[in-house]
Amino acid sequence: MDMQIGSKIKNLRLSQNLTLQELADKTELSVGYLSLVERGKTSLTIINLQKICNALNITMSELLLSTEQDILLVREKDRKLIYEEEGVCYEAMTSGNRSLTGICMIVSDYNTHVSNMHVSDEIGTIINGSMIVVFDNNEYELFEGDTLFIPAHTNHSFRKTSRKECVSYWTYNIRRRD
C-alpha cells in the first residue's frame, strides 16, 4: 500500500510541476523523507500524510481512494480501512471519484489526537459515544446526534469522553481539478 500511495504522491507532485525541494518546503518535511515516501520505502504517519495532502491541495480520502471503482452503496462490513493509529481508526464510507467523500472515524482511547488542517470544509456527526473537538480556541463537546462544521484550513484536535468508543461520520467536499 505504501508504494501505491508514494506513487500517487509523486504523480501529483509532478503534475503540479513541483520539485521534491518545493514539496519539502511546503510540508516542512525533508527531501530525503519525501523521496523515501514516493518510492514506498517508509511508512507515513497520518500527520505527515496530511501535510503532504495539504501541500498538494488534495484530501487524504481523495488521495487514498482515487483509484477506487465507483460504488454507490458501501455496506458497513465492506468499508475499507483508510488509516489506523493507536486509538483511532478511519474507514471509507464512500468509494470512487465523487465530489463528496465520507469517513467513519472510530476513537477508542482517551488521548488527545491532533488533526492538521484539511483543504476542504468538513461536517461531522456523532453516531455513538461522545467527544470534545477543539479549534479556533473553542472547545465543543459533542454527543450522539450532534453535528459540527469545521472550516477548511483549520487545525483541530479531538478526544473521546464517553466510556464506549466514539463513532462519528465526517463528510468532505472534494474540489475537482479540471
CSV table of N, CA and C in Angstrom, one decimal:
chain,number,residue,atom,x,y,z
A,1,MET,N,0.8,-1.2,0.0
A,1,MET,CA,0.0,0.0,0.0
A,1,MET,C,0.9,1.3,0.0
A,2,ASP,N,2.0,1.3,0.8
A,2,ASP,CA,2.8,2.4,0.8
A,2,ASP,C,3.4,2.8,-0.6
A,3,MET,N,3.7,1.8,-1.4
A,3,MET,CA,4.2,2.0,-2.7
A,3,MET,C,3.2,2.7,-3.6
A,4,GLN,N,1.9,2.3,-3.5
A,4,GLN,CA,0.8,2.9,-4.3
A,4,GLN,C,0.6,4.3,-3.8
A,5,ILE,N,0.6,4.6,-2.5
A,5,ILE,CA,0.4,6.0,-2.0
A,5,ILE,C,1.6,6.8,-2.5
A,6,GLY,N,2.8,6.3,-2.3
A,6,GLY,CA,4.0,7.0,-2.7
A,6,GLY,C,4.0,7.4,-4.2
A,7,SER,N,3.6,6.4,-5.0
A,7,SER,CA,3.5,6.7,-6.5
A,7,SER,C,2.4,7.7,-6.8
A,8,LYS,N,1.3,7.7,-6.1
A,8,LYS,CA,0.3,8.7,-6.3
A,8,LYS,C,0.8,10.1,-5.9
A,9,ILE,N,1.5,10.2,-4.8
A,9,ILE,CA,2.1,11.4,-4.3
A,9,ILE,C,3.0,12.0,-5.4
A,10,LYS,N,3.9,11.1,-5.9
A,10,LYS,CA,4.9,11.5,-6.9
A,10,LYS,C,4.2,12.0,-8.1
A,11,ASN,N,3.2,11.3,-8.6
A,11,ASN,CA,2.4,11.7,-9.8
A,11,ASN,C,1.7,13.1,-9.6
A,12,LEU,N,1.1,13.3,-8.4
A,12,LEU,CA,0.5,14.5,-8.1
A,12,LEU,C,1.5,15.7,-8.1
A,13,ARG,N,2.6,15.4,-7.4
A,13,ARG,CA,3.7,16.4,-7.3
A,13,ARG,C,4.2,16.8,-8.7
A,14,LEU,N,4.5,15.8,-9.6
A,14,LEU,CA,4.9,16.1,-10.9
A,14,LEU,C,3.9,16.8,-11.8
A,15,SER,N,2.6,16.5,-11.6
A,15,SER,CA,1.5,17.1,-12.4
A,15,SER,C,1.4,18.6,-12.0
A,16,GLN,N,1.8,18.9,-10.8
A,16,GLN,CA,1.8,20.3,-10.3
A,16,GLN,C,3.1,21.0,-10.5
A,17,ASN,N,4.0,20.4,-11.2
A,17,ASN,CA,5.3,20.9,-11.6
A,17,ASN,C,6.1,21.3,-10.3
A,18,LEU,N,6.0,20.5,-9.3
A,18,LEU,CA,6.7,20.8,-8.0
A,18,LEU,C,8.0,19.9,-7.9
A,19,THR,N,9.1,20.4,-7.5
A,19,THR,CA,10.2,19.6,-7.2
A,19,THR,C,10.1,19.0,-5.8
A,20,LEU,N,10.9,18.0,-5.5
A,20,LEU,CA,10.9,17.5,-4.1
A,20,LEU,C,11.2,18.6,-3.1
A,21,GLN,N,12.2,19.5,-3.5
A,21,GLN,CA,12.6,20.5,-2.6
A,21,GLN,C,11.4,21.5,-2.3
A,22,GLU,N,10.6,21.8,-3.4
A,22,GLU,CA,9.4,22.7,-3.2
A,22,GLU,C,8.4,22.0,-2.3
A,23,LEU,N,8.2,20.7,-2.5
A,23,LEU,CA,7.2,20.0,-1.6
A,23,LEU,C,7.8,19.9,-0.2
A,24,ALA,N,9.1,19.7,-0.1
A,24,ALA,CA,9.7,19.7,1.3
A,24,ALA,C,9.5,21.1,2.0
A,25,ASP,N,9.6,22.1,1.2
A,25,ASP,CA,9.4,23.5,1.8
A,25,ASP,C,8.0,23.7,2.3
A,26,LYS,N,7.1,23.2,1.5
A,26,LYS,CA,5.6,23.4,1.8
A,26,LYS,C,5.2,22.5,3.0
A,27,THR,N,5.8,21.4,3.1
A,27,THR,CA,5.4,20.4,4.2
A,27,THR,C,6.3,20.5,5.4
A,28,GLU,N,7.4,21.1,5.3
A,28,GLU,CA,8.4,21.1,6.4
A,28,GLU,C,8.9,19.7,6.7
A,29,LEU,N,8.9,18.9,5.7
A,29,LEU,CA,9.5,17.5,5.7
A,29,LEU,C,10.7,17.5,4.9
A,30,SER,N,11.7,16.6,5.2
A,30,SER,CA,12.9,16.6,4.4
A,30,SER,C,12.8,16.0,3.0
A,31,VAL,N,13.6,16.4,2.1
A,31,VAL,CA,13.6,15.9,0.8
A,31,VAL,C,13.9,14.4,0.8
A,32,GLY,N,14.8,14.0,1.7
A,32,GLY,CA,15.1,12.5,1.8
A,32,GLY,C,13.9,11.7,2.2
A,33,TYR,N,13.2,12.2,3.2
A,33,TYR,CA,12.0,11.5,3.7
A,33,TYR,C,11.0,11.4,2.6
A,34,LEU,N,10.7,12.6,1.9
A,34,LEU,CA,9.7,12.6,0.8
A,34,LEU,C,10.1,11.6,-0.3
A,35,SER,N,11.4,11.6,-0.6
A,35,SER,CA,11.9,10.6,-1.6
A,35,SER,C,11.6,9.2,-1.2
A,36,LEU,N,11.8,8.9,0.0
A,36,LEU,CA,11.5,7.5,0.5
A,36,LEU,C,10.0,7.2,0.5
A,37,VAL,N,9.2,8.2,0.8
A,37,VAL,CA,7.8,8.1,0.7
A,37,VAL,C,7.3,7.8,-0.7
A,38,GLU,N,7.8,8.6,-1.7
A,38,GLU,CA,7.4,8.4,-3.0
A,38,GLU,C,7.9,7.0,-3.6
A,39,ARG,N,8.9,6.5,-3.1
A,39,ARG,CA,9.4,5.1,-3.5
A,39,ARG,C,8.8,4.0,-2.7
A,40,GLY,N,8.0,4.3,-1.7
A,40,GLY,CA,7.4,3.3,-0.9
A,40,GLY,C,8.3,2.6,0.1
A,41,LYS,N,9.4,3.3,0.5
A,41,LYS,CA,10.4,2.8,1.3
A,41,LYS,C,10.3,3.1,2.8
A,42,THR,N,9.3,3.9,3.1
A,42,THR,CA,9.0,4.2,4.5
A,42,THR,C,7.5,4.4,4.7
A,43,SER,N,7.0,4.3,5.9
A,43,SER,CA,5.6,4.4,6.2
A,43,SER,C,5.3,5.9,6.6
A,44,LEU,N,4.1,6.3,6.3
A,44,LEU,CA,3.7,7.6,6.6
A,44,LEU,C,2.9,7.7,7.9
A,45,THR,N,3.1,8.7,8.7
A,45,THR,CA,2.2,9.0,9.8
A,45,THR,C,1.0,9.7,9.2
A,46,ILE,N,0.0,9.7,10.0
A,46,ILE,CA,-1.2,10.5,9.5
A,46,ILE,C,-0.9,12.0,9.4
A,47,ILE,N,-0.1,12.5,10.4
A,47,ILE,CA,0.2,13.9,10.4
A,47,ILE,C,1.0,14.3,9.1
A,48,ASN,N,2.0,13.4,8.8
A,48,ASN,CA,2.8,13.7,7.6
A,48,ASN,C,2.0,13.5,6.3
A,49,LEU,N,1.2,12.6,6.3
A,49,LEU,CA,0.3,12.4,5.1
A,49,LEU,C,-0.6,13.6,4.9
A,50,GLN,N,-1.1,14.1,6.0
A,50,GLN,CA,-2.0,15.3,6.0
A,50,GLN,C,-1.2,16.5,5.5
A,51,LYS,N,0.0,16.7,5.9
A,51,LYS,CA,0.9,17.8,5.5
A,51,LYS,C,1.1,17.7,3.9
A,52,ILE,N,1.4,16.5,3.5
A,52,ILE,CA,1.6,16.3,2.0
A,52,ILE,C,0.3,16.6,1.2
A,53,CYS,N,-0.8,16.1,1.7
A,53,CYS,CA,-2.1,16.3,1.0
A,53,CYS,C,-2.4,17.8,1.0
A,54,ASN,N,-2.2,18.5,2.1
A,54,ASN,CA,-2.4,19.9,2.1
A,54,ASN,C,-1.6,20.7,1.1
A,55,ALA,N,-0.3,20.3,1.1
A,55,ALA,CA,0.6,20.9,0.1
A,55,ALA,C,0.2,20.7,-1.3
A,56,LEU,N,-0.4,19.5,-1.6
A,56,LEU,CA,-0.8,19.2,-2.9
A,56,LEU,C,-2.2,19.5,-3.2
A,57,ASN,N,-2.9,20.2,-2.2
A,57,ASN,CA,-4.3,20.6,-2.4
A,57,ASN,C,-5.2,19.5,-2.7
A,58,ILE,N,-5.1,18.4,-1.9
A,58,ILE,CA,-5.9,17.2,-2.1
A,58,ILE,C,-6.3,16.7,-0.7
A,59,THR,N,-7.5,16.1,-0.5
A,59,THR,CA,-7.8,15.5,0.8
A,59,THR,C,-7.1,14.1,0.9
A,60,MET,N,-7.0,13.7,2.1
A,60,MET,CA,-6.4,12.3,2.3
A,60,MET,C,-7.3,11.3,1.7
A,61,SER,N,-8.6,11.4,1.8
A,61,SER,CA,-9.5,10.5,1.2
A,61,SER,C,-9.4,10.4,-0.3
A,62,GLU,N,-9.3,11.6,-0.9
A,62,GLU,CA,-9.1,11.7,-2.3
A,62,GLU,C,-7.9,11.0,-2.8
A,63,LEU,N,-6.8,11.2,-2.1
A,63,LEU,CA,-5.5,10.5,-2.4
A,63,LEU,C,-5.6,9.0,-2.2
A,64,LEU,N,-6.1,8.6,-1.1
A,64,LEU,CA,-6.1,7.2,-0.8
A,64,LEU,C,-7.2,6.4,-1.6
A,65,LEU,N,-8.2,7.0,-2.0
A,65,LEU,CA,-9.3,6.3,-2.7
A,65,LEU,C,-9.4,6.6,-4.1
A,66,SER,N,-8.5,7.4,-4.7
A,66,SER,CA,-8.6,7.9,-6.0
A,66,SER,C,-8.7,6.9,-7.1
A,67,THR,N,-8.2,5.7,-6.9
A,67,THR,CA,-8.2,4.7,-7.9
A,67,THR,C,-9.4,3.7,-7.7
A,68,GLU,N,-10.2,3.9,-6.7
A,68,GLU,CA,-11.3,3.0,-6.4
A,68,GLU,C,-12.4,3.1,-7.5
A,69,GLN,N,-13.0,2.0,-7.8
A,69,GLN,CA,-14.1,1.9,-8.7
A,69,GLN,C,-15.3,2.6,-8.1
A,70,ASP,N,-16.1,3.3,-8.9
A,70,ASP,CA,-17.3,4.0,-8.3
A,70,ASP,C,-18.3,2.9,-7.8
A,71,ILE,N,-18.6,3.0,-6.6
A,71,ILE,CA,-19.6,2.1,-5.9
A,71,ILE,C,-20.6,3.0,-5.2
A,72,LEU,N,-21.8,2.9,-5.5
A,72,LEU,CA,-22.9,3.7,-4.9
A,72,LEU,C,-23.3,3.3,-3.5
A,73,LEU,N,-23.2,2.0,-3.2
A,73,LEU,CA,-23.6,1.5,-1.9
A,73,LEU,C,-22.4,0.9,-1.2
A,74,VAL,N,-22.0,1.3,-0.1
A,74,VAL,CA,-21.0,0.7,0.7
A,74,VAL,C,-21.6,0.2,2.0
A,75,ARG,N,-21.6,-1.1,2.2
A,75,ARG,CA,-22.2,-1.7,3.4
A,75,ARG,C,-21.1,-1.5,4.5
A,76,GLU,N,-21.6,-1.4,5.8
A,76,GLU,CA,-20.7,-1.3,6.9
A,76,GLU,C,-19.6,-2.3,6.9
A,77,LYS,N,-20.0,-3.5,6.6
A,77,LYS,CA,-19.0,-4.6,6.7
A,77,LYS,C,-18.0,-4.6,5.5
A,78,ASP,N,-18.3,-3.7,4.5
A,78,ASP,CA,-17.4,-3.6,3.3
A,78,ASP,C,-16.6,-2.4,3.3
A,79,ARG,N,-16.6,-1.6,4.4
A,79,ARG,CA,-15.8,-0.3,4.4
A,79,ARG,C,-14.4,-0.7,4.3
A,80,LYS,N,-13.6,0.1,3.6
A,80,LYS,CA,-12.2,-0.1,3.5
A,80,LYS,C,-11.5,0.8,4.6
A,81,LEU,N,-10.5,0.2,5.2
A,81,LEU,CA,-9.7,0.9,6.2
A,81,LEU,C,-8.8,1.9,5.5
A,82,ILE,N,-8.9,3.1,5.8
A,82,ILE,CA,-8.1,4.2,5.2
A,82,ILE,C,-6.8,4.3,6.0
A,83,TYR,N,-6.9,4.4,7.3
A,83,TYR,CA,-5.7,4.6,8.2
A,83,TYR,C,-6.1,4.2,9.6
A,84,GLU,N,-5.1,3.7,10.3
A,84,GLU,CA,-5.3,3.3,11.7
A,84,GLU,C,-4.1,3.6,12.5
A,85,GLU,N,-4.2,4.3,13.6
A,85,GLU,CA,-3.2,4.5,14.5
A,85,GLU,C,-3.7,4.2,15.9
A,86,GLU,N,-2.8,4.2,16.9
A,86,GLU,CA,-3.3,3.8,18.3
A,86,GLU,C,-4.4,4.7,18.7
A,87,GLY,N,-5.6,4.1,18.9
A,87,GLY,CA,-6.7,4.7,19.5
A,87,GLY,C,-7.7,5.3,18.4
A,88,VAL,N,-7.3,5.4,17.2
A,88,VAL,CA,-8.2,6.0,16.1
A,88,VAL,C,-8.1,5.1,14.9
A,89,CYS,N,-9.3,4.9,14.3
A,89,CYS,CA,-9.4,4.2,13.0
A,89,CYS,C,-10.3,5.0,12.1
A,90,TYR,N,-9.9,5.1,10.8
A,90,TYR,CA,-10.6,5.8,9.8
A,90,TYR,C,-11.0,4.8,8.7
A,91,GLU,N,-12.3,4.7,8.4
A,91,GLU,CA,-12.8,3.8,7.4
A,91,GLU,C,-13.6,4.7,6.3
A,92,ALA,N,-13.5,4.2,5.0
A,92,ALA,CA,-14.1,4.9,3.9
A,92,ALA,C,-15.6,4.5,3.9
A,93,MET,N,-16.5,5.5,3.9
A,93,MET,CA,-17.9,5.3,3.7
A,93,MET,C,-18.4,5.5,2.3
A,94,THR,N,-17.5,6.0,1.5
A,94,THR,CA,-17.8,6.2,0.1
A,94,THR,C,-16.7,5.6,-0.8
A,95,SER,N,-17.0,5.5,-2.0
A,95,SER,CA,-16.0,4.9,-2.9
A,95,SER,C,-16.0,5.5,-4.3
A,96,GLY,N,-14.9,5.6,-4.9
A,96,GLY,CA,-14.9,6.1,-6.3
A,96,GLY,C,-14.6,7.6,-6.3
A,97,ASN,N,-14.6,8.1,-7.5
A,97,ASN,CA,-14.3,9.5,-7.8
A,97,ASN,C,-15.5,10.4,-7.7
A,98,ARG,N,-15.9,10.8,-6.5
A,98,ARG,CA,-17.1,11.6,-6.3
A,98,ARG,C,-16.7,13.0,-5.7
A,99,SER,N,-17.6,14.0,-5.8
A,99,SER,CA,-17.3,15.3,-5.2
A,99,SER,C,-17.4,15.3,-3.7
A,100,LEU,N,-18.1,14.3,-3.1
A,100,LEU,CA,-18.2,14.2,-1.7
A,100,LEU,C,-17.6,12.9,-1.2
A,101,THR,N,-17.0,12.9,-0.1
A,101,THR,CA,-16.4,11.7,0.5
A,101,THR,C,-16.8,11.6,1.9
A,102,GLY,N,-17.1,10.4,2.4
A,102,GLY,CA,-17.5,10.2,3.8
A,102,GLY,C,-16.5,9.3,4.5
A,103,ILE,N,-16.2,9.6,5.7
A,103,ILE,CA,-15.3,8.8,6.5
A,103,ILE,C,-16.0,8.5,7.9
A,104,CYS,N,-15.8,7.3,8.3
A,104,CYS,CA,-16.2,6.8,9.6
A,104,CYS,C,-15.0,6.9,10.5
A,105,MET,N,-15.0,7.7,11.6
A,105,MET,CA,-13.9,7.8,12.5
A,105,MET,C,-14.3,7.1,13.8
A,106,ILE,N,-13.5,6.1,14.2
A,106,ILE,CA,-13.8,5.4,15.5
A,106,ILE,C,-12.6,5.7,16.5
A,107,VAL,N,-13.0,6.3,17.6
A,107,VAL,CA,-12.0,6.7,18.6
A,107,VAL,C,-12.2,5.8,19.8
A,108,SER,N,-11.1,5.0,20.2
A,108,SER,CA,-11.3,4.1,21.3
A,108,SER,C,-10.5,4.4,22.5
A,109,ASP,N,-9.6,5.4,22.5
A,109,ASP,CA,-8.8,5.8,23.7
A,109,ASP,C,-9.2,7.2,24.1
A,110,TYR,N,-8.6,7.6,25.2
A,110,TYR,CA,-8.9,8.9,25.8
A,110,TYR,C,-7.9,10.0,25.5
A,111,ASN,N,-6.9,9.6,24.6
A,111,ASN,CA,-5.8,10.5,24.3
A,111,ASN,C,-6.4,11.7,23.4
A,112,THR,N,-5.7,12.8,23.4
A,112,THR,CA,-6.0,13.9,22.5
A,112,THR,C,-5.2,13.6,21.2
A,113,HIS,N,-6.0,13.6,20.1
A,113,HIS,CA,-5.4,13.4,18.8
A,113,HIS,C,-5.5,14.7,18.0
A,114,VAL,N,-4.4,15.1,17.3
A,114,VAL,CA,-4.3,16.3,16.6
A,114,VAL,C,-4.6,16.0,15.1
A,115,SER,N,-5.4,16.8,14.5
A,115,SER,CA,-5.7,16.6,13.1
A,115,SER,C,-5.3,17.9,12.4
A,116,ASN,N,-4.3,17.8,11.5
A,116,ASN,CA,-3.9,19.0,10.8
A,116,ASN,C,-5.0,19.6,9.9
A,117,MET,N,-4.9,20.8,9.5
A,117,MET,CA,-5.9,21.4,8.7
A,117,MET,C,-6.1,20.6,7.4
A,118,HIS,N,-7.4,20.6,6.9
A,118,HIS,CA,-7.7,20.0,5.7
A,118,HIS,C,-8.0,21.0,4.6
A,119,VAL,N,-7.9,20.6,3.4
A,119,VAL,CA,-8.0,21.6,2.3
A,119,VAL,C,-9.5,21.8,1.9
A,120,SER,N,-10.4,21.2,2.6
A,120,SER,CA,-11.8,21.4,2.4
A,120,SER,C,-12.6,21.5,3.7
A,121,ASP,N,-13.8,22.1,3.6
A,121,ASP,CA,-14.7,22.1,4.8
A,121,ASP,C,-15.0,20.6,5.2
A,122,GLU,N,-15.4,20.4,6.4
A,122,GLU,CA,-15.8,19.1,6.8
A,122,GLU,C,-17.0,19.2,7.8
A,123,ILE,N,-17.9,18.3,7.8
A,123,ILE,CA,-19.0,18.2,8.7
A,123,ILE,C,-19.0,16.9,9.4
A,124,GLY,N,-19.0,16.9,10.7
A,124,GLY,CA,-19.0,15.6,11.4
A,124,GLY,C,-20.2,15.4,12.3
A,125,THR,N,-20.8,14.2,12.4
A,125,THR,CA,-21.9,13.9,13.2
A,125,THR,C,-21.5,12.7,14.1
A,126,ILE,N,-21.8,12.9,15.4
A,126,ILE,CA,-21.5,11.8,16.4
A,126,ILE,C,-22.6,10.8,16.3
A,127,ILE,N,-22.3,9.5,16.0
A,127,ILE,CA,-23.2,8.4,15.9
A,127,ILE,C,-23.3,7.6,17.2
A,128,ASN,N,-22.2,7.5,17.9
A,128,ASN,CA,-22.2,6.7,19.1
A,128,ASN,C,-21.1,7.3,20.0
A,129,GLY,N,-21.4,7.5,21.3
A,129,GLY,CA,-20.4,8.0,22.3
A,129,GLY,C,-20.4,9.5,22.3
A,130,SER,N,-19.3,10.0,22.7
A,130,SER,CA,-19.1,11.5,22.8
A,130,SER,C,-17.7,11.8,22.7
A,131,MET,N,-17.4,13.1,22.3
A,131,MET,CA,-16.0,13.6,22.1
A,131,MET,C,-16.0,15.1,22.3
A,132,ILE,N,-14.8,15.6,22.5
A,132,ILE,CA,-14.6,17.0,22.5
A,132,ILE,C,-13.7,17.3,21.3
A,133,VAL,N,-14.1,18.3,20.6
A,133,VAL,CA,-13.3,18.8,19.4
A,133,VAL,C,-12.9,20.3,19.8
A,134,VAL,N,-11.6,20.6,19.5
A,134,VAL,CA,-11.1,21.9,19.8
A,134,VAL,C,-10.5,22.5,18.6
A,135,PHE,N,-11.0,23.7,18.2
A,135,PHE,CA,-10.4,24.5,17.2
A,135,PHE,C,-10.7,26.0,17.3
A,136,ASP,N,-9.9,26.9,16.8
A,136,ASP,CA,-10.1,28.3,16.9
A,136,ASP,C,-10.3,28.8,18.4
A,137,ASN,N,-9.6,28.2,19.3
A,137,ASN,CA,-9.7,28.5,20.8
A,137,ASN,C,-11.0,28.2,21.3
A,138,ASN,N,-11.8,27.4,20.7
A,138,ASN,CA,-13.1,27.0,21.2
A,138,ASN,C,-13.2,25.5,21.4
A,139,GLU,N,-13.8,25.0,22.5
A,139,GLU,CA,-14.0,23.6,22.8
A,139,GLU,C,-15.5,23.2,22.6
A,140,TYR,N,-15.7,22.2,21.8
A,140,TYR,CA,-17.1,21.8,21.5
A,140,TYR,C,-17.2,20.3,22.0
A,141,GLU,N,-18.1,20.2,23.0
A,141,GLU,CA,-18.4,18.8,23.5
A,141,GLU,C,-19.6,18.3,22.7
A,142,LEU,N,-19.4,17.2,22.0
A,142,LEU,CA,-20.4,16.6,21.1
A,142,LEU,C,-20.9,15.3,21.6
A,143,PHE,N,-22.2,15.2,21.5
A,143,PHE,CA,-22.9,13.9,22.0
A,143,PHE,C,-23.6,13.3,20.8
A,144,GLU,N,-24.1,12.1,21.0
A,144,GLU,CA,-24.8,11.4,19.9
A,144,GLU,C,-25.8,12.3,19.3
A,145,GLY,N,-25.8,12.3,17.9
A,145,GLY,CA,-26.7,13.1,17.2
A,145,GLY,C,-26.2,14.6,16.9
A,146,ASP,N,-25.2,15.0,17.6
A,146,ASP,CA,-24.7,16.4,17.4
A,146,ASP,C,-23.8,16.4,16.1
A,147,THR,N,-23.9,17.6,15.4
A,147,THR,CA,-23.1,17.8,14.2
A,147,THR,C,-22.3,19.1,14.3
A,148,LEU,N,-21.0,19.0,13.8
A,148,LEU,CA,-20.1,20.1,13.9
A,148,LEU,C,-19.5,20.4,12.5
A,149,PHE,N,-19.4,21.7,12.2
A,149,PHE,CA,-18.8,22.2,10.9
A,149,PHE,C,-17.4,22.7,11.3
A,150,ILE,N,-16.4,22.2,10.5
A,150,ILE,CA,-15.1,22.7,10.7
A,150,ILE,C,-14.6,23.3,9.4
A,151,PRO,N,-14.3,24.6,9.3
A,151,PRO,CA,-13.9,25.2,8.1
A,151,PRO,C,-12.6,24.7,7.6
A,152,ALA,N,-12.4,24.8,6.2
A,152,ALA,CA,-11.2,24.3,5.6
A,152,ALA,C,-10.0,25.1,6.2
A,153,HIS,N,-8.8,24.5,6.2
A,153,HIS,CA,-7.6,25.1,6.7
A,153,HIS,C,-7.6,25.4,8.2
A,154,THR,N,-8.3,24.6,9.0
A,154,THR,CA,-8.4,24.8,10.4
A,154,THR,C,-7.8,23.7,11.2
A,155,ASN,N,-6.7,23.9,11.9
A,155,ASN,CA,-6.1,22.9,12.7
A,155,ASN,C,-7.1,22.6,13.9
A,156,HIS,N,-7.2,21.3,14.2
A,156,HIS,CA,-8.1,20.9,15.3
A,156,HIS,C,-7.6,19.7,16.0
A,157,SER,N,-8.2,19.5,17.2
A,157,SER,CA,-7.9,18.2,17.9
A,157,SER,C,-9.1,17.7,18.5
A,158,PHE,N,-9.1,16.4,18.9
A,158,PHE,CA,-10.3,15.7,19.4
A,158,PHE,C,-9.8,14.7,20.4
A,159,ARG,N,-10.8,14.4,21.3
A,159,ARG,CA,-10.6,13.3,22.3
A,159,ARG,C,-11.9,12.7,22.7
A,160,LYS,N,-12.0,11.4,22.9
A,160,LYS,CA,-13.2,10.7,23.3
A,160,LYS,C,-13.4,11.1,24.8
A,161,THR,N,-14.7,11.2,25.1
A,161,THR,CA,-15.1,11.5,26.5
A,161,THR,C,-16.1,10.4,27.1
A,162,SER,N,-16.6,9.6,26.2
A,162,SER,CA,-17.5,8.5,26.6
A,162,SER,C,-16.8,7.3,27.0
A,163,ARG,N,-17.5,6.4,27.8
A,163,ARG,CA,-16.9,5.2,28.2
A,163,ARG,C,-16.8,4.2,27.0
A,164,LYS,N,-17.8,4.2,26.1
A,164,LYS,CA,-17.8,3.4,24.9
A,164,LYS,C,-17.0,4.2,23.8
A,165,GLU,N,-16.6,3.4,22.8
A,165,GLU,CA,-15.9,4.1,21.7
A,165,GLU,C,-16.8,5.1,21.1
A,166,CYS,N,-16.2,6.1,20.5
A,166,CYS,CA,-16.9,7.2,19.9
A,166,CYS,C,-16.8,7.0,18.4
A,167,VAL,N,-18.0,6.9,17.7
A,167,VAL,CA,-18.1,6.7,16.3
A,167,VAL,C,-18.7,8.0,15.7
A,168,SER,N,-18.0,8.5,14.7
A,168,SER,CA,-18.5,9.7,14.1
A,168,SER,C,-18.4,9.6,12.6
A,169,TYR,N,-19.3,10.2,11.8
A,169,TYR,CA,-19.2,10.3,10.4
A,169,TYR,C,-18.8,11.7,9.9
A,170,TRP,N,-17.8,11.7,9.0
A,170,TRP,CA,-17.3,13.0,8.6
A,170,TRP,C,-17.5,13.1,7.0
A,171,THR,N,-17.9,14.2,6.6
A,171,THR,CA,-18.1,14.4,5.1
A,171,THR,C,-17.3,15.6,4.7
A,172,TYR,N,-16.6,15.4,3.6
A,172,TYR,CA,-15.7,16.4,3.0
A,172,TYR,C,-16.2,16.7,1.6
A,173,ASN,N,-16.1,17.9,1.2
A,173,ASN,CA,-16.3,18.3,-0.2
A,173,ASN,C,-15.0,18.3,-0.9
A,174,ILE,N,-14.9,17.5,-1.9
A,174,ILE,CA,-13.6,17.4,-2.7
A,174,ILE,C,-13.7,18.3,-3.9
A,175,ARG,N,-12.8,19.3,-3.9
A,175,ARG,CA,-12.8,20.2,-5.1
A,175,ARG,C,-12.2,19.5,-6.2
A,176,ARG,N,-12.9,19.4,-7.3
A,176,ARG,CA,-12.3,18.7,-8.5
A,176,ARG,C,-11.5,19.7,-9.3
A,177,ARG,N,-10.4,19.2,-9.8
A,177,ARG,CA,-9.5,20.0,-10.6
A,177,ARG,C,-9.7,19.6,-12.1
A,178,ASP,N,-10.0,20.6,-12.9
A,178,ASP,CA,-10.2,20.3,-14.3
A,178,ASP,C,-9.0,20.6,-15.1
